[in-house]
Amino acid sequence: MRVTVLTGAGISAESGIRTFRASDGLWEDHRIEDVATPEAFQRDPALVQRFYNMRRADAAQAQPNAAHRALADLALRCELTLITQNVDDLHERGGSPAVIHMHGRLNGALCAACEARWTAPGVMSHQDACPNCGRAATRPDIVWFGEMPYQMEEIWAAVEAADVFAAIGTSGQVYPAAALAQHARRHGAETVELNIAASAVSRDFVRHLTGPATRIVPEWVA
Ligand SMILES: CC(C)NC(=O)[C@H](Cc1c[nH]c2ccccc12)NC(=O)[C@H](CCCC/N=C(/NCCC(=O)O)S[C@H]1O[C@H](COP(=O)(O)OP(=O)(O)OC[C@H]2O[C@@H](n3cnc4c(N)ncnc43)[C@H](O)[C@@H]2O)[C@@H](O)[C@H]1O)NC(=O)OCc1ccccc1
């Protein structure tokens, strides 16, 4: 059985990581345009680094929950492709061996000059020197709005090959991630949505499991 799973901020909500669009969501007190676009980084790199340093510190405090662990268990029992929009490392800390971070990672750094990548779990500054070219053009290894998500070829292939496609804790408002369910359905997959509420693409799913991820994901996996 080939299962492809897409996760969003909702799977990490019960670990204490803020989602984006909830009433207390990140986008309530930060404008996307100010912190999550290449233009924002050009304009005020220190503001952008402060935003991601805060996110990195929050994620370091958080612990994986029963939903993260249930997916690690599922990987032992089927051919699982785990795709996440999340930039935290709770899937890995929850035991998932292979995770496709389509929107990047908090613990990653990228040189805007030579595109070198390295792991940087601590506080990051745009003045940090690149270990490869030595220039001070360090940015978080995060996919910002207007930038192409990572590993899209692998992702489309895993969606097309899936017998089951599941979306967990995502509002279906950001593309191309939000288009994956429809693509999976068009390629014959059984589509299931796991969420506490309806999403912007609930119509693309034949099954809907409603409730907190820490309850419904272990139930779905069992
Ligand atoms: C806002 C939206 C309309 N805009 C876009 O989609 C744009 C533009 C666009 C492209 N195509 C389109 C088509 C139509 C319209 C617009 C577009 N897309 C892009 O810019 C993408 C890139 C998008 C990626 C941006 N980066 C992120 N993240 C990293 C940064 C960071 O994290 O700071 S997106 C970020 O926001 C999204 C947030 O969504 P969710 O994770 O779903 O979170 P949200 O808070 O919204 O919802 C939480 C859900 O959980 C549920 N929930 C809550 N608690 C629980 C609980 N306890 N249990 C279960 N469920 C729960 C809730 O009910 C809810 O449903 C995630 O993707 C997340 O990664 N790039 C690109 O298109 O490039 C082009 C291109 C082409 C060629 C060459 C070059 C470029």
PDB file of C-alpha atoms and ligand atoms in Angstrom, residues 7-14 18-22 25-27 32 35-36 51-52 55 84-87 102-104 106 142-149 168-178 193-200 211-214 216-217, ligand 1:
ATOM      1  CA  THR A   7       0.941  17.819   6.888  1.00  0.00           C
ATOM      2  CA  GLY A   8       0.458  21.453   7.909  1.00  0.00           C
ATOM      3  CA  ALA A   9       0.670  23.603  11.026  1.00  0.00           C
ATOM      4  CA  GLY A  10      -2.312  21.848  12.617  1.00  0.00           C
ATOM      5  CA  ILE A  11      -0.261  18.689  13.342  1.00  0.00           C
ATOM      6  CA  SER A  12       2.139  20.740  15.501  1.00  0.00           C
ATOM      7  CA  ALA A  13      -0.537  22.903  17.185  1.00  0.00           C
ATOM      8  CA  GLU A  14      -0.918  20.575  20.186  1.00  0.00           C
ATOM      9  CA  ARG A  18       1.383  28.500  16.655  1.00  0.00           C
ATOM     10  CA  THR A  19      -0.500  27.921  13.407  1.00  0.00           C
ATOM     11  CA  PHE A  20      -0.695  30.708  10.808  1.00  0.00           C
ATOM     12  CA  ARG A  21      -4.305  31.559  10.266  1.00  0.00           C
ATOM     13  CA  ALA A  22      -5.947  30.856  13.622  1.00  0.00           C
ATOM     14  CA  GLY A  25      -1.983  32.734  14.334  1.00  0.00           C
ATOM     15  CA  LEU A  26       1.438  33.984  13.276  1.00  0.00           C
ATOM     16  CA  TRP A  27      -0.039  36.036  10.481  1.00  0.00           C
ATOM     17  CA  ILE A  32       3.660  37.930   5.321  1.00  0.00           C
ATOM     18  CA  VAL A  35       8.781  38.544   7.053  1.00  0.00           C
ATOM     19  CA  ALA A  36       8.175  35.743   4.512  1.00  0.00           C
ATOM     20  CA  PHE A  51      11.137  36.406  13.150  1.00  0.00           C
ATOM     21  CA  TYR A  52      12.803  33.086  12.312  1.00  0.00           C
ATOM     22  CA  ARG A  55      10.266  30.512  15.499  1.00  0.00           C
ATOM     23  CA  THR A  84       5.279  18.623   5.240  1.00  0.00           C
ATOM     24  CA  GLN A  85       4.700  22.330   4.843  1.00  0.00           C
ATOM     25  CA  ASN A  86       6.049  22.748   8.375  1.00  0.00           C
ATOM     26  CA  VAL A  87       9.533  24.117   8.950  1.00  0.00           C
ATOM     27  CA  MET A 102       8.613  21.384   0.785  1.00  0.00           C
ATOM     28  CA  HIS A 103       8.822  24.837   2.455  1.00  0.00           C
ATOM     29  CA  GLY A 104      12.246  24.413   4.046  1.00  0.00           C
ATOM     30  CA  LEU A 106      14.115  26.328  10.540  1.00  0.00           C
ATOM     31  CA  ILE A 142      12.978  28.577   4.060  1.00  0.00           C
ATOM     32  CA  VAL A 143      10.756  28.804   0.923  1.00  0.00           C
ATOM     33  CA  TRP A 144       9.204  32.243   0.947  1.00  0.00           C
ATOM     34  CA  PHE A 145       6.112  33.408  -0.961  1.00  0.00           C
ATOM     35  CA  GLY A 146       6.974  33.770  -4.650  1.00  0.00           C
ATOM     36  CA  GLU A 147       9.692  31.113  -4.415  1.00  0.00           C
ATOM     37  CA  MET A 148       9.402  27.577  -5.807  1.00  0.00           C
ATOM     38  CA  PRO A 149       8.877  24.919  -3.130  1.00  0.00           C
ATOM     39  CA  ILE A 168      -3.434  16.444   8.112  1.00  0.00           C
ATOM     40  CA  GLY A 169      -3.907  19.839   9.803  1.00  0.00           C
ATOM     41  CA  THR A 170      -3.726  22.091   6.791  1.00  0.00           C
ATOM     42  CA  SER A 171      -6.110  24.901   5.733  1.00  0.00           C
ATOM     43  CA  GLY A 172      -5.526  24.377   1.988  1.00  0.00           C
ATOM     44  CA  GLN A 173      -4.891  28.048   1.277  1.00  0.00           C
ATOM     45  CA  VAL A 174      -1.278  27.990   0.084  1.00  0.00           C
ATOM     46  CA  TYR A 175      -0.315  26.692  -3.379  1.00  0.00           C
ATOM     47  CA  PRO A 176       0.996  24.445  -4.818  1.00  0.00           C
ATOM     48  CA  ALA A 177       0.528  22.386  -1.572  1.00  0.00           C
ATOM     49  CA  ALA A 178      -3.240  22.965  -1.706  1.00  0.00           C
ATOM     50  CA  GLU A 193      -8.734  14.870   5.227  1.00  0.00           C
ATOM     51  CA  LEU A 194      -7.837  14.923   8.942  1.00  0.00           C
ATOM     52  CA  ASN A 195      -8.561  18.285  10.608  1.00  0.00           C
ATOM     53  CA  ILE A 196     -10.457  19.920  13.474  1.00  0.00           C
ATOM     54  CA  ALA A 197     -12.455  21.921  10.928  1.00  0.00           C
ATOM     55  CA  ALA A 198     -13.212  22.091   7.207  1.00  0.00           C
ATOM     56  CA  SER A 199     -10.470  23.489   4.938  1.00  0.00           C
ATOM     57  CA  ALA A 200     -10.518  25.507   1.728  1.00  0.00           C
ATOM     58  CA  GLY A 211     -10.980  16.184  15.620  1.00  0.00           C
ATOM     59  CA  PRO A 212      -7.616  17.077  17.189  1.00  0.00           C
ATOM     60  CA  ALA A 213      -4.653  15.477  15.371  1.00  0.00           C
ATOM     61  CA  THR A 214      -3.373  13.760  18.530  1.00  0.00           C
ATOM     62  CA  ILE A 216      -7.639  11.234  14.984  1.00  0.00           C
ATOM     63  CA  VAL A 217      -4.205  10.477  13.474  1.00  0.00           C
TER      64      VAL A 217
HETATM   65  C1  LIG B   1      -1.553  32.898   0.352  1.00  0.00           C
HETATM   66  C2  LIG B   1      -1.714  32.174  -0.965  1.00  0.00           C
HETATM   67  C3  LIG B   1      -2.923  32.616  -1.713  1.00  0.00           C
HETATM   68  N1  LIG B   1      -0.493  32.410  -1.783  1.00  0.00           N
HETATM   69  C4  LIG B   1       0.093  31.369  -2.408  1.00  0.00           C
HETATM   70  O1  LIG B   1      -0.336  30.230  -2.371  1.00  0.00           O
HETATM   71  C5  LIG B   1       1.362  31.731  -3.127  1.00  0.00           C
HETATM   72  C6  LIG B   1       1.044  32.317  -4.500  1.00  0.00           C
HETATM   73  C7  LIG B   1       0.381  31.371  -5.400  1.00  0.00           C
HETATM   74  C8  LIG B   1       1.016  30.457  -6.152  1.00  0.00           C
HETATM   75  N2  LIG B   1       0.076  29.739  -6.848  1.00  0.00           N
HETATM   76  C9  LIG B   1      -1.161  30.200  -6.567  1.00  0.00           C
HETATM   77  C10 LIG B   1      -2.422  29.779  -7.012  1.00  0.00           C
HETATM   78  C11 LIG B   1      -3.511  30.430  -6.528  1.00  0.00           C
HETATM   79  C12 LIG B   1      -3.335  31.497  -5.602  1.00  0.00           C
HETATM   80  C13 LIG B   1      -2.070  31.897  -5.145  1.00  0.00           C
HETATM   81  C14 LIG B   1      -0.990  31.232  -5.628  1.00  0.00           C
HETATM   82  N3  LIG B   1       2.223  30.558  -3.214  1.00  0.00           N
HETATM   83  C15 LIG B   1       3.573  30.774  -3.275  1.00  0.00           C
HETATM   84  O2  LIG B   1       4.082  31.870  -3.260  1.00  0.00           O
HETATM   85  C16 LIG B   1       4.444  29.525  -3.382  1.00  0.00           C
HETATM   86  C17 LIG B   1       5.269  29.281  -2.084  1.00  0.00           C
HETATM   87  C18 LIG B   1       4.424  29.140  -0.919  1.00  0.00           C
HETATM   88  C19 LIG B   1       5.269  28.756   0.318  1.00  0.00           C
HETATM   89  C20 LIG B   1       5.424  29.925   1.264  1.00  0.00           C
HETATM   90  N4  LIG B   1       6.070  29.504   2.521  1.00  0.00           N
HETATM   91  C21 LIG B   1       5.427  28.996   3.563  1.00  0.00           C
HETATM   92  N5  LIG B   1       6.089  28.565   4.682  1.00  0.00           N
HETATM   93  C22 LIG B   1       7.496  28.882   4.868  1.00  0.00           C
HETATM   94  C23 LIG B   1       7.608  30.203   5.543  1.00  0.00           C
HETATM   95  C24 LIG B   1       7.238  30.142   7.004  1.00  0.00           C
HETATM   96  O3  LIG B   1       6.788  29.095   7.493  1.00  0.00           O
HETATM   97  O4  LIG B   1       7.446  31.185   7.647  1.00  0.00           O
HETATM   98  S1  LIG B   1       3.699  28.819   3.498  1.00  0.00           S
HETATM   99  C25 LIG B   1       3.189  28.553   5.158  1.00  0.00           C
HETATM  100  O5  LIG B   1       1.833  28.929   5.199  1.00  0.00           O
HETATM  101  C26 LIG B   1       1.019  27.770   5.079  1.00  0.00           C
HETATM  102  C27 LIG B   1       0.159  27.696   6.316  1.00  0.00           C
HETATM  103  O6  LIG B   1      -0.838  26.769   6.061  1.00  0.00           O
HETATM  104  P1  LIG B   1      -1.140  25.597   7.128  1.00  0.00           P
HETATM  105  O7  LIG B   1       0.099  24.865   7.458  1.00  0.00           O
HETATM  106  O8  LIG B   1      -2.292  24.852   6.567  1.00  0.00           O
HETATM  107  O9  LIG B   1      -1.539  26.418   8.465  1.00  0.00           O
HETATM  108  P2  LIG B   1      -2.860  27.293   8.753  1.00  0.00           P
HETATM  109  O10 LIG B   1      -2.599  28.029  10.011  1.00  0.00           O
HETATM  110  O11 LIG B   1      -3.290  28.051   7.527  1.00  0.00           O
HETATM  111  O12 LIG B   1      -4.011  26.194   9.033  1.00  0.00           O
HETATM  112  C28 LIG B   1      -3.898  25.319  10.123  1.00  0.00           C
HETATM  113  C29 LIG B   1      -4.890  24.182   9.873  1.00  0.00           C
HETATM  114  O13 LIG B   1      -4.757  23.238  10.930  1.00  0.00           O
HETATM  115  C30 LIG B   1      -6.042  22.965  11.490  1.00  0.00           C
HETATM  116  N6  LIG B   1      -5.807  22.659  12.910  1.00  0.00           N
HETATM  117  C31 LIG B   1      -5.492  23.548  13.898  1.00  0.00           C
HETATM  118  N7  LIG B   1      -5.279  22.883  15.073  1.00  0.00           N
HETATM  119  C32 LIG B   1      -5.448  21.542  14.791  1.00  0.00           C
HETATM  120  C33 LIG B   1      -5.373  20.348  15.577  1.00  0.00           C
HETATM  121  N8  LIG B   1      -5.092  20.380  16.895  1.00  0.00           N
HETATM  122  N9  LIG B   1      -5.585  19.159  14.975  1.00  0.00           N
HETATM  123  C34 LIG B   1      -5.910  19.091  13.633  1.00  0.00           C
HETATM  124  N10 LIG B   1      -5.984  20.200  12.817  1.00  0.00           N
HETATM  125  C35 LIG B   1      -5.766  21.405  13.407  1.00  0.00           C
HETATM  126  C36 LIG B   1      -6.893  24.201  11.227  1.00  0.00           C
HETATM  127  O14 LIG B   1      -8.256  23.868  11.168  1.00  0.00           O
HETATM  128  C37 LIG B   1      -6.350  24.651   9.849  1.00  0.00           C
HETATM  129  O15 LIG B   1      -7.032  23.974   8.801  1.00  0.00           O
HETATM  130  C38 LIG B   1       1.938  26.552   5.007  1.00  0.00           C
HETATM  131  O16 LIG B   1       2.118  26.198   3.657  1.00  0.00           O
HETATM  132  C39 LIG B   1       3.219  27.102   5.610  1.00  0.00           C
HETATM  133  O17 LIG B   1       4.354  26.408   5.171  1.00  0.00           O
HETATM  134  N11 LIG B   1       5.455  29.702  -4.380  1.00  0.00           N
HETATM  135  C40 LIG B   1       5.108  29.823  -5.676  1.00  0.00           C
HETATM  136  O18 LIG B   1       3.965  29.742  -6.060  1.00  0.00           O
HETATM  137  O19 LIG B   1       6.187  30.044  -6.483  1.00  0.00           O
HETATM  138  C41 LIG B   1       5.854  30.324  -7.850  1.00  0.00           C
HETATM  139  C42 LIG B   1       7.034  30.083  -8.636  1.00  0.00           C
HETATM  140  C43 LIG B   1       6.879  29.400  -9.807  1.00  0.00           C
HETATM  141  C44 LIG B   1       7.985  29.181 -10.605  1.00  0.00           C
HETATM  142  C45 LIG B   1       9.229  29.659 -10.201  1.00  0.00           C
HETATM  143  C46 LIG B   1       9.363  30.351  -8.999  1.00  0.00           C
HETATM  144  C47 LIG B   1       8.264  30.555  -8.196  1.00  0.00           C
END
